[in-house]
Amino acid sequence: MLRKMYPAEEIHSGRKSFNEYLVRMKLQFKFFFNALYRLDRALKLNRKSALVRGNRGMVLSQLGHEDEALAEYERALAIAPKNPIIWANLGNTLERLGRYPASLEALERSLSLDPASATTHYNRGVNLARLNRHHEALVAFEY
């Protein structure tokens, strides 16, 4: 599901709410290629939108293009380095690629920005378990 990263940002210059609604619907019904097309159009209008870049990374990840998703998350973080959602998504993508130490680092950065995120605590626990740090994983799962 599309999540807002910065409420003030526009996903598409001008018709923000209409385009945002279409992208949400396409993601909800798993029309990822169409959502990617709309995000690419929005990116042409505003290349410095962390919202568009972050959501584009999410769609690319859903389509199995993890390396492209990583690059998109890194571009988004260059624009909005204090966005915990982008850090969490980066960590999840790194985890799917088997890069557990880097994933753990990204998830911990996300938690430093948003310590109340239960999902990020859970994902951190999964990474810790994969690194055989079981006691720390249990603590993360208890959050």
mmCIF file of C-alpha atoms in Angstrom:
data_model
loop_
_atom_site.group_PDB
_atom_site.id
_atom_site.type_symbol
_atom_site.label_atom_id
_atom_site.label_comp_id
_atom_site.label_asym_id
_atom_site.label_seq_id
_atom_site.Cartn_x
_atom_site.Cartn_y
_atom_site.Cartn_z
ATOM 1 C CA MET A 1 0.000 0.000 0.000
ATOM 2 C CA LEU A 2 1.279 3.440 -0.865
ATOM 3 C CA ARG A 3 2.268 5.374 2.223
ATOM 4 C CA LYS A 4 2.849 9.086 2.349
ATOM 5 C CA MET A 5 6.384 9.969 3.186
ATOM 6 C CA TYR A 6 5.942 13.703 3.301
ATOM 7 C CA PRO A 7 2.350 14.960 3.347
ATOM 8 C CA ALA A 8 3.323 18.329 1.876
ATOM 9 C CA GLU A 9 4.940 16.822 -1.190
ATOM 10 C CA GLU A 10 3.026 16.378 -4.366
ATOM 11 C CA ILE A 11 3.080 13.096 -6.195
ATOM 12 C CA HIS A 12 2.316 14.865 -9.452
ATOM 13 C CA SER A 13 2.382 18.555 -10.101
ATOM 14 C CA GLY A 14 -1.122 19.981 -10.216
ATOM 15 C CA ARG A 15 -3.636 17.178 -9.927
ATOM 16 C CA LYS A 16 -2.085 15.775 -6.757
ATOM 17 C CA SER A 17 -5.072 14.118 -5.129
ATOM 18 C CA PHE A 18 -6.340 12.520 -8.349
ATOM 19 C CA ASN A 19 -2.969 11.074 -9.295
ATOM 20 C CA GLU A 20 -2.203 9.992 -5.744
ATOM 21 C CA TYR A 21 -5.563 8.214 -5.630
ATOM 22 C CA LEU A 22 -4.836 6.408 -8.912
ATOM 23 C CA VAL A 23 -1.417 5.259 -7.743
ATOM 24 C CA ARG A 24 -2.904 3.996 -4.447
ATOM 25 C CA MET A 25 -5.617 2.071 -6.252
ATOM 26 C CA LYS A 26 -3.165 0.540 -8.697
ATOM 27 C CA LEU A 27 -0.913 -0.603 -5.857
ATOM 28 C CA GLN A 28 -3.842 -1.929 -3.847
ATOM 29 C CA PHE A 29 -4.979 -4.086 -6.735
ATOM 30 C CA LYS A 30 -1.395 -5.012 -7.641
ATOM 31 C CA PHE A 31 -1.277 -3.116 -10.922
ATOM 32 C CA PHE A 32 2.400 -2.496 -10.322
ATOM 33 C CA PHE A 33 3.424 -1.828 -13.911
ATOM 34 C CA ASN A 34 0.752 0.823 -14.283
ATOM 35 C CA ALA A 35 1.690 2.361 -10.938
ATOM 36 C CA LEU A 36 5.323 2.405 -12.055
ATOM 37 C CA TYR A 37 4.314 4.170 -15.262
ATOM 38 C CA ARG A 38 2.456 6.877 -13.298
ATOM 39 C CA LEU A 39 5.343 7.278 -10.857
ATOM 40 C CA ASP A 40 7.756 7.636 -13.787
ATOM 41 C CA ARG A 41 5.543 10.393 -15.198
ATOM 42 C CA ALA A 42 5.475 12.132 -11.825
ATOM 43 C CA LEU A 43 9.260 11.814 -11.606
ATOM 44 C CA LYS A 44 9.656 13.643 -14.905
ATOM 45 C CA LEU A 45 7.869 16.611 -13.354
ATOM 46 C CA ASN A 46 9.725 16.551 -10.039
ATOM 47 C CA ARG A 47 12.971 14.580 -9.955
ATOM 48 C CA LYS A 48 13.657 15.662 -6.359
ATOM 49 C CA SER A 49 10.545 14.134 -4.796
ATOM 50 C CA ALA A 50 11.418 11.703 -2.017
ATOM 51 C CA LEU A 51 7.789 10.558 -2.023
ATOM 52 C CA VAL A 52 7.871 9.559 -5.690
ATOM 53 C CA ARG A 53 11.339 8.009 -5.456
ATOM 54 C CA GLY A 54 10.473 6.045 -2.313
ATOM 55 C CA ASN A 55 7.235 4.730 -3.752
ATOM 56 C CA ARG A 56 8.955 3.928 -7.039
ATOM 57 C CA GLY A 57 11.466 1.870 -5.052
ATOM 58 C CA MET A 58 8.619 0.039 -3.358
ATOM 59 C CA VAL A 59 6.977 -0.807 -6.704
ATOM 60 C CA LEU A 60 10.285 -1.944 -8.199
ATOM 61 C CA SER A 61 10.799 -4.193 -5.191
ATOM 62 C CA GLN A 62 7.312 -5.670 -5.605
ATOM 63 C CA LEU A 63 8.182 -6.407 -9.227
ATOM 64 C CA GLY A 64 11.349 -8.229 -8.124
ATOM 65 C CA HIS A 65 13.803 -5.554 -9.290
ATOM 66 C CA GLU A 66 15.580 -5.317 -5.953
ATOM 67 C CA ASP A 67 18.789 -3.723 -7.257
ATOM 68 C CA GLU A 68 16.836 -0.963 -8.986
ATOM 69 C CA ALA A 69 14.752 -0.518 -5.832
ATOM 70 C CA LEU A 70 17.938 -0.080 -3.781
ATOM 71 C CA ALA A 71 19.167 2.632 -6.124
ATOM 72 C CA GLU A 72 15.815 4.402 -5.907
ATOM 73 C CA TYR A 73 15.778 4.266 -2.093
ATOM 74 C CA GLU A 74 19.303 5.683 -2.032
ATOM 75 C CA ARG A 75 18.195 8.562 -4.272
ATOM 76 C CA ALA A 76 15.207 9.156 -1.988
ATOM 77 C CA LEU A 77 17.459 9.180 1.087
ATOM 78 C CA ALA A 78 19.748 11.718 -0.567
ATOM 79 C CA ILE A 79 16.694 13.987 -0.707
ATOM 80 C CA ALA A 80 15.125 13.065 2.651
ATOM 81 C CA PRO A 81 17.746 11.455 4.923
ATOM 82 C CA LYS A 82 15.517 11.673 8.009
ATOM 83 C CA ASN A 83 12.636 9.668 6.558
ATOM 84 C CA PRO A 84 12.183 6.481 8.630
ATOM 85 C CA ILE A 85 9.910 4.823 6.056
ATOM 86 C CA ILE A 86 12.519 5.013 3.327
ATOM 87 C CA TRP A 87 15.174 3.657 5.703
ATOM 88 C CA ALA A 88 12.846 0.776 6.662
ATOM 89 C CA ASN A 89 12.071 -0.029 3.028
ATOM 90 C CA LEU A 90 15.778 0.052 2.212
ATOM 91 C CA GLY A 91 16.421 -2.362 5.093
ATOM 92 C CA ASN A 92 13.690 -4.722 3.926
ATOM 93 C CA THR A 93 15.072 -4.753 0.386
ATOM 94 C CA LEU A 94 18.600 -5.424 1.648
ATOM 95 C CA GLU A 95 17.196 -8.285 3.732
ATOM 96 C CA ARG A 96 15.580 -9.850 0.659
ATOM 97 C CA LEU A 97 18.964 -9.652 -1.064
ATOM 98 C CA GLY A 98 20.601 -11.480 1.870
ATOM 99 C CA ARG A 99 22.644 -8.461 2.912
ATOM 100 C CA TYR A 100 21.736 -8.810 6.581
ATOM 101 C CA PRO A 101 24.349 -6.568 8.244
ATOM 102 C CA ALA A 102 23.509 -3.685 5.885
ATOM 103 C CA SER A 103 19.817 -4.391 6.341
ATOM 104 C CA LEU A 104 20.179 -4.291 10.113
ATOM 105 C CA GLU A 105 22.024 -0.979 9.879
ATOM 106 C CA ALA A 106 19.242 0.566 7.749
ATOM 107 C CA LEU A 107 16.516 -0.745 10.070
ATOM 108 C CA GLU A 108 18.329 0.607 13.114
ATOM 109 C CA ARG A 109 18.600 3.980 11.408
ATOM 110 C CA SER A 110 14.856 3.856 10.771
ATOM 111 C CA LEU A 111 14.209 3.054 14.436
ATOM 112 C CA SER A 112 16.424 5.927 15.543
ATOM 113 C CA LEU A 113 14.065 8.213 13.612
ATOM 114 C CA ASP A 114 10.816 6.423 14.553
ATOM 115 C CA PRO A 115 11.294 4.226 17.640
ATOM 116 C CA ALA A 116 7.576 3.373 17.823
ATOM 117 C CA SER A 117 7.443 1.415 14.561
ATOM 118 C CA ALA A 118 6.423 -2.118 15.545
ATOM 119 C CA THR A 119 6.910 -3.378 11.980
ATOM 120 C CA THR A 120 10.482 -2.120 11.887
ATOM 121 C CA HIS A 121 11.195 -3.708 15.282
ATOM 122 C CA TYR A 122 9.861 -7.006 13.914
ATOM 123 C CA ASN A 123 11.954 -6.747 10.728
ATOM 124 C CA ARG A 124 14.990 -5.924 12.847
ATOM 125 C CA GLY A 125 14.303 -9.085 14.867
ATOM 126 C CA VAL A 126 14.162 -11.165 11.682
ATOM 127 C CA ASN A 127 17.540 -9.796 10.631
ATOM 128 C CA LEU A 128 19.060 -10.417 14.043
ATOM 129 C CA ALA A 129 17.808 -14.020 13.940
ATOM 130 C CA ARG A 130 19.353 -14.504 10.494
ATOM 131 C CA LEU A 131 22.632 -13.244 11.960
ATOM 132 C CA ASN A 132 22.306 -15.819 14.799
ATOM 133 C CA ARG A 133 21.846 -13.058 17.359
ATOM 134 C CA HIS A 134 18.834 -14.829 18.844
ATOM 135 C CA HIS A 135 18.704 -13.143 22.238
ATOM 136 C CA GLU A 136 18.650 -9.692 20.639
ATOM 137 C CA ALA A 137 16.049 -10.934 18.140
ATOM 138 C CA LEU A 138 13.744 -12.007 20.983
ATOM 139 C CA VAL A 139 14.005 -8.559 22.533
ATOM 140 C CA ALA A 140 13.140 -6.958 19.182
ATOM 141 C CA PHE A 141 10.144 -9.292 18.755
ATOM 142 C CA GLU A 142 8.824 -8.335 22.195
ATOM 143 C CA TYR A 143 8.374 -4.719 21.220
#
